[in-house]
Amino acid sequence: MSRRRIGFWYRLAAVLLKPPLLVFFKRDWRGMEHIPEKGGFITVVNHNSAVDPLSYAHFQYNTGRVPRFLAKVSLFRSGFVGAAMRGTGQIPVFRESKDAIGAFRAAVEAIDKGECVAFYPEGTLTREPGMWPMKGKTGAARVALETRAPVIPVAQWGANLAVPPYPKRGEIKLFPRKTLIVQAGPPIDLSEFYGKEPTAAVLREVTDRIMDEITALLSDIRGEPAPAERYDHRAAVDKKQREQVPSQQQAESAPQDDRARKDGSGQRDASAQQAEPAQQAERAQQDTAPPGGAGGENA
């Protein structure tokens, strides 16, 4: 595979980053034969560690076809990192602004020029409890339908075992050395969608197809089945917020209920006072009961 497009900055990044990756991690690269030798193409990759962009970039670099990532614009603005991002031809993303469409156009132009553009369809580090891919965003699908370029699914595992997503203190464990597994699959067949108007429904169907392929590769790597339903973080947050509203309302109404139980002199009514000794006796009995209950395995 030709390396004529790699350039100075990518070679410099490789010189700086490959040695520590080789020191701290072992490698298991799979499916390199699925990376096209020429022409523009798209890769779609799962994201479960802050380190996995480096493991994927290392894998892709070794194929001779370096990727152009879509990255938040703030990374392009400062010092050496900004110079490296610009020098390696990464694509800035202006989130929630009128310039956001620029990333889409730049991706299409790069593919038309015969380059590889890498998408993380989840848009962020996974929040799925088992570190499976989440529901994807539709950007990669939109570019795929616009360019009709090959879409190569890529799954990776191992970086998350050293640096999990959103790690807490003590959760980063570089030793013993973990194995970075990166597996590319054959191009995803999206031909049935070509020529269709890219409606929200069509883009969602294409995105789900892409996420299915990534998840199947990850399931193969992990040797275990993926969840039957794909995790939707936004829906999970909305559900949690809805569940919190009744409990908050209940907490706010508690003082009013307490006042309602009091008579005009501020004293609890007689029935509540009579019920308290029985409730206290019942709680005491529960506190002293065996963990598994009478006759249980822990009795």
C-alpha positions as a Python dict, from the first residue, in 0.01 Angstrom:
ca = {
    (1, 'M'): (0, 0, 0),
    (2, 'S'): (129, 344, -93),
    (3, 'R'): (256, 573, 183),
    (4, 'R'): (286, 881, -38),
    (5, 'R'): (7, 1062, 148),
    (6, 'I'): (147, 1021, 498),
    (7, 'G'): (357, 1338, 505),
    (8, 'F'): (589, 1497, 762),
    (9, 'W'): (345, 1555, 1047),
    (10, 'Y'): (205, 1205, 1046),
    (11, 'R'): (556, 1060, 1041),
    (12, 'L'): (654, 1287, 1330),
    (13, 'A'): (347, 1181, 1528),
    (14, 'A'): (438, 818, 1465),
    (15, 'V'): (794, 876, 1587),
    (16, 'L'): (667, 1036, 1908),
    (17, 'L'): (371, 811, 1989),
    (18, 'K'): (459, 462, 1869),
    (19, 'P'): (740, 399, 2123),
    (20, 'P'): (523, 455, 2435),
    (21, 'L'): (240, 253, 2281),
    (22, 'L'): (482, -35, 2223),
    (23, 'V'): (612, -6, 2580),
    (24, 'F'): (275, 1, 2756),
    (25, 'F'): (66, -221, 2527),
    (26, 'K'): (76, -538, 2322),
    (27, 'R'): (-90, -543, 1978),
    (28, 'D'): (-333, -768, 1797),
    (29, 'W'): (-417, -620, 1455),
    (30, 'R'): (-685, -800, 1252),
    (31, 'G'): (-850, -746, 915),
    (32, 'M'): (-595, -512, 756),
    (33, 'E'): (-677, -676, 422),
    (34, 'H'): (-1014, -498, 429),
    (35, 'I'): (-854, -152, 414),
    (36, 'P'): (-869, -35, 49),
    (37, 'E'): (-532, 7, -120),
    (38, 'K'): (-646, 310, -318),
    (39, 'G'): (-939, 548, -345),
    (40, 'G'): (-1135, 734, -82),
    (41, 'F'): (-1314, 546, 194),
    (42, 'I'): (-1474, 583, 535),
    (43, 'T'): (-1394, 402, 857),
    (44, 'V'): (-1644, 386, 1143),
    (45, 'V'): (-1495, 306, 1483),
    (46, 'N'): (-1625, 240, 1835),
    (47, 'H'): (-1497, 458, 2119),
    (48, 'N'): (-1444, 320, 2472),
    (49, 'S'): (-1122, 487, 2594),
    (50, 'A'): (-940, 817, 2566),
    (51, 'V'): (-645, 610, 2442),
    (52, 'D'): (-823, 422, 2162),
    (53, 'P'): (-781, 697, 1898),
    (54, 'L'): (-408, 628, 1929),
    (55, 'S'): (-451, 250, 1900),
    (56, 'Y'): (-676, 287, 1596),
    (57, 'A'): (-442, 546, 1437),
    (58, 'H'): (-148, 308, 1497),
    (59, 'F'): (-339, 26, 1326),
    (60, 'Q'): (-442, 246, 1035),
    (61, 'Y'): (-93, 394, 995),
    (62, 'N'): (49, 45, 959),
    (63, 'T'): (-182, -20, 662),
    (64, 'G'): (-27, 273, 476),
    (65, 'R'): (-361, 457, 454),
    (66, 'V'): (-366, 718, 727),
    (67, 'P'): (-700, 852, 852),
    (68, 'R'): (-831, 1203, 880),
    (69, 'F'): (-1030, 1238, 1202),
    (70, 'L'): (-1317, 1473, 1273),
    (71, 'A'): (-1215, 1654, 1593),
    (72, 'K'): (-1348, 1944, 1798),
    (73, 'V'): (-1217, 2278, 1679),
    (74, 'S'): (-1057, 2372, 2014),
    (75, 'L'): (-781, 2115, 1951),
    (76, 'F'): (-665, 2314, 1646),
    (77, 'R'): (-610, 2640, 1830),
    (78, 'S'): (-313, 2593, 2058),
    (79, 'G'): (57, 2513, 2045),
    (80, 'F'): (209, 2191, 1921),
    (81, 'V'): (-116, 1992, 1933),
    (82, 'G'): (-289, 2248, 1712),
    (83, 'A'): (1, 2250, 1467),
    (84, 'A'): (-2, 1868, 1456),
    (85, 'M'): (-379, 1859, 1401),
    (86, 'R'): (-353, 2103, 1114),
    (87, 'G'): (-40, 1943, 973),
    (88, 'T'): (-190, 1593, 966),
    (89, 'G'): (-501, 1723, 791),
    (90, 'Q'): (-756, 1650, 1062),
    (91, 'I'): (-1101, 1802, 1013),
    (92, 'P'): (-1230, 2058, 1266),
    (93, 'V'): (-1587, 2025, 1389),
    (94, 'F'): (-1771, 2340, 1494),
    (95, 'R'): (-2040, 2196, 1717),
    (96, 'E'): (-2377, 2371, 1743),
    (97, 'S'): (-2283, 2656, 1508),
    (98, 'K'): (-2355, 2767, 1154),
    (99, 'D'): (-2007, 2636, 1059),
    (100, 'A'): (-2090, 2276, 1157),
    (101, 'I'): (-2176, 2190, 795),
    (102, 'G'): (-1813, 2268, 708),
    (103, 'A'): (-1697, 1938, 861),
    (104, 'F'): (-1941, 1749, 639),
    (105, 'R'): (-1815, 1928, 327),
    (106, 'A'): (-1450, 1876, 425),
    (107, 'A'): (-1511, 1505, 478),
    (108, 'V'): (-1675, 1469, 137),
    (109, 'E'): (-1390, 1661, -29),
    (110, 'A'): (-1126, 1445, 141),
    (111, 'I'): (-1295, 1124, 25),
    (112, 'D'): (-1332, 1261, -328),
    (113, 'K'): (-955, 1322, -323),
    (114, 'G'): (-894, 956, -239),
    (115, 'E'): (-835, 989, 136),
    (116, 'C'): (-966, 802, 441),
    (117, 'V'): (-1199, 981, 681),
    (118, 'A'): (-1254, 821, 1023),
    (119, 'F'): (-1582, 863, 1210),
    (120, 'Y'): (-1667, 782, 1571),
    (121, 'P'): (-2043, 746, 1514),
    (122, 'E'): (-2122, 750, 1887),
    (123, 'G'): (-1990, 1106, 1899),
    (124, 'T'): (-1832, 1056, 2241),
    (125, 'L'): (-1692, 792, 2474),
    (126, 'T'): (-1944, 517, 2534),
    (127, 'R'): (-2158, 538, 2846),
    (128, 'E'): (-2305, 193, 2794),
    (129, 'P'): (-2252, 5, 3124),
    (130, 'G'): (-2084, -291, 2952),
    (131, 'M'): (-1878, -69, 2720),
    (132, 'W'): (-2070, -176, 2409),
    (133, 'P'): (-2133, 75, 2129),
    (134, 'M'): (-2416, 319, 2192),
    (135, 'K'): (-2676, 454, 1953),
    (136, 'G'): (-2490, 630, 1672),
    (137, 'K'): (-2519, 976, 1523),
    (138, 'T'): (-2599, 1013, 1153),
    (139, 'G'): (-2295, 1208, 1023),
    (140, 'A'): (-2112, 904, 885),
    (141, 'A'): (-2431, 782, 717),
    (142, 'R'): (-2483, 1119, 550),
    (143, 'V'): (-2128, 1124, 410),
    (144, 'A'): (-2153, 760, 304),
    (145, 'L'): (-2468, 823, 101),
    (146, 'E'): (-2324, 1141, -49),
    (147, 'T'): (-1995, 983, -162),
    (148, 'R'): (-2096, 615, -200),
    (149, 'A'): (-1744, 538, -77),
    (150, 'P'): (-1663, 205, 93),
    (151, 'V'): (-1753, 209, 463),
    (152, 'I'): (-1517, -8, 669),
    (153, 'P'): (-1634, -102, 1022),
    (154, 'V'): (-1362, -113, 1288),
    (155, 'A'): (-1398, -244, 1643),
    (156, 'Q'): (-1138, -217, 1918),
    (157, 'W'): (-1091, -346, 2268),
    (158, 'G'): (-812, -333, 2525),
    (159, 'A'): (-734, 35, 2571),
    (160, 'N'): (-1044, 57, 2791),
    (161, 'L'): (-900, -207, 3024),
    (162, 'A'): (-608, 26, 3095),
    (163, 'V'): (-787, 359, 3072),
    (164, 'P'): (-1164, 312, 3106),
    (165, 'P'): (-1406, 579, 2986),
    (166, 'Y'): (-1450, 854, 3244),
    (167, 'P'): (-1202, 693, 3488),
    (168, 'K'): (-1207, 762, 3858),
    (169, 'R'): (-901, 772, 4080),
    (170, 'G'): (-722, 439, 4081),
    (171, 'E'): (-901, 301, 3775),
    (172, 'I'): (-615, 366, 3529),
    (173, 'K'): (-403, 50, 3524),
    (174, 'L'): (-126, 26, 3265),
    (175, 'F'): (28, -286, 3415),
    (176, 'P'): (19, -568, 3354),
    (177, 'R'): (34, -471, 2986),
    (178, 'K'): (-297, -490, 2804),
    (179, 'T'): (-341, -603, 2444),
    (180, 'L'): (-482, -349, 2200),
    (181, 'I'): (-710, -545, 1968),
    (182, 'V'): (-820, -362, 1652),
    (183, 'Q'): (-1029, -550, 1397),
    (184, 'A'): (-1149, -418, 1061),
    (185, 'G'): (-1431, -587, 877),
    (186, 'P'): (-1534, -601, 511),
    (187, 'P'): (-1712, -299, 359),
    (188, 'I'): (-2072, -254, 469),
    (189, 'D'): (-2319, -303, 184),
    (190, 'L'): (-2526, 15, 169),
    (191, 'S'): (-2619, -8, -199),
    (192, 'E'): (-2991, -43, -125),
    (193, 'F'): (-2990, 312, 13),
    (194, 'Y'): (-2815, 476, -282),
    (195, 'G'): (-3042, 712, -471),
    (196, 'K'): (-3285, 748, -183),
    (197, 'E'): (-3357, 1089, -37),
    (198, 'P'): (-3150, 1120, 283),
    (199, 'T'): (-3446, 1166, 515),
    (200, 'A'): (-3413, 1131, 891),
    (201, 'A'): (-3560, 780, 868),
    (202, 'V'): (-3316, 671, 596),
    (203, 'L'): (-3016, 816, 780),
    (204, 'R'): (-3126, 642, 1100),
    (205, 'E'): (-3157, 308, 919),
    (206, 'V'): (-2811, 344, 763),
    (207, 'T'): (-2662, 447, 1098),
    (208, 'D'): (-2819, 147, 1271),
    (209, 'R'): (-2674, -79, 1001),
    (210, 'I'): (-2330, 72, 1063),
    (211, 'M'): (-2358, 31, 1440),
    (212, 'D'): (-2475, -330, 1395),
    (213, 'E'): (-2158, -412, 1200),
    (214, 'I'): (-1928, -248, 1454),
    (215, 'T'): (-2105, -424, 1739),
    (216, 'A'): (-2080, -763, 1564),
    (217, 'L'): (-1704, -717, 1527),
    (218, 'L'): (-1669, -620, 1893),
    (219, 'S'): (-1877, -922, 1994),
    (220, 'D'): (-1634, -1140, 1799),
    (221, 'I'): (-1336, -979, 1973),
    (222, 'R'): (-1489, -1015, 2319),
    (223, 'G'): (-1627, -1363, 2257),
    (224, 'E'): (-1964, -1277, 2404),
    (225, 'P'): (-2303, -1161, 2274),
    (226, 'A'): (-2392, -794, 2269),
    (227, 'P'): (-2705, -665, 2444),
    (228, 'A'): (-3028, -718, 2252),
    (229, 'E'): (-3102, -344, 2254),
    (230, 'R'): (-2853, -68, 2182),
    (231, 'Y'): (-2799, 182, 2462),
    (232, 'D'): (-2938, 531, 2400),
    (233, 'H'): (-2773, 767, 2648),
    (234, 'R'): (-3006, 1059, 2584),
    (235, 'A'): (-3314, 842, 2636),
    (236, 'A'): (-3158, 700, 2955),
    (237, 'V'): (-3096, 1051, 3092),
    (238, 'D'): (-3449, 1161, 3006),
    (239, 'K'): (-3593, 855, 3177),
    (240, 'K'): (-3388, 918, 3490),
    (241, 'Q'): (-3504, 1278, 3503),
    (242, 'R'): (-3867, 1173, 3468),
    (243, 'E'): (-3825, 924, 3751),
    (244, 'Q'): (-3672, 1189, 3975),
    (245, 'V'): (-3962, 1434, 3938),
    (246, 'P'): (-4220, 1231, 4140),
    (247, 'S'): (-3971, 1168, 4421),
    (248, 'Q'): (-3886, 1539, 4436),
    (249, 'Q'): (-4254, 1630, 4444),
    (250, 'Q'): (-4309, 1377, 4721),
    (251, 'A'): (-4021, 1523, 4921),
    (252, 'E'): (-4158, 1876, 4879),
    (253, 'S'): (-4506, 1774, 4992),
    (254, 'A'): (-4381, 1585, 5300),
    (255, 'P'): (-4366, 1892, 5530),
    (256, 'Q'): (-4721, 1986, 5430),
    (257, 'D'): (-4843, 1634, 5503),
    (258, 'D'): (-4670, 1644, 5840),
    (259, 'R'): (-4837, 1971, 5928),
    (260, 'A'): (-5173, 1830, 5819),
    (261, 'R'): (-5134, 1547, 6070),
    (262, 'K'): (-5096, 1794, 6354),
    (263, 'D'): (-5391, 1951, 6537),
    (264, 'G'): (-5436, 2315, 6617),
    (265, 'S'): (-5206, 2299, 6921),
    (266, 'G'): (-4916, 2157, 6713),
    (267, 'Q'): (-4937, 1808, 6866),
    (268, 'R'): (-4956, 1481, 6664),
    (269, 'D'): (-5298, 1319, 6664),
    (270, 'A'): (-5368, 1031, 6900),
    (271, 'S'): (-5381, 765, 6629),
    (272, 'A'): (-5029, 850, 6506),
    (273, 'Q'): (-4895, 838, 6862),
    (274, 'Q'): (-5056, 500, 6920),
    (275, 'A'): (-4911, 359, 6596),
    (276, 'E'): (-4549, 460, 6674),
    (277, 'P'): (-4475, 192, 6941),
    (278, 'A'): (-4593, -86, 6708),
    (279, 'Q'): (-4384, 51, 6418),
    (280, 'Q'): (-4075, 80, 6639),
    (281, 'A'): (-4118, -281, 6755),
    (282, 'E'): (-4152, -401, 6397),
    (283, 'R'): (-3835, -213, 6288),
    (284, 'A'): (-3641, -357, 6580),
    (285, 'Q'): (-3747, -709, 6483),
    (286, 'Q'): (-3632, -649, 6123),
    (287, 'D'): (-3297, -507, 6234),
    (288, 'T'): (-3219, -817, 6440),
    (289, 'A'): (-3343, -1072, 6183),
    (290, 'P'): (-3080, -1286, 6002),
    (291, 'P'): (-2971, -1149, 5659),
    (292, 'G'): (-3148, -1427, 5471),
    (293, 'G'): (-3455, -1431, 5693),
    (294, 'A'): (-3556, -1710, 5933),
    (295, 'G'): (-3467, -2045, 5787),
    (296, 'G'): (-3274, -1886, 5498),
    (297, 'E'): (-2928, -1985, 5381),
    (298, 'N'): (-2771, -1711, 5592),
    (299, 'A'): (-2964, -1791, 5908),
}
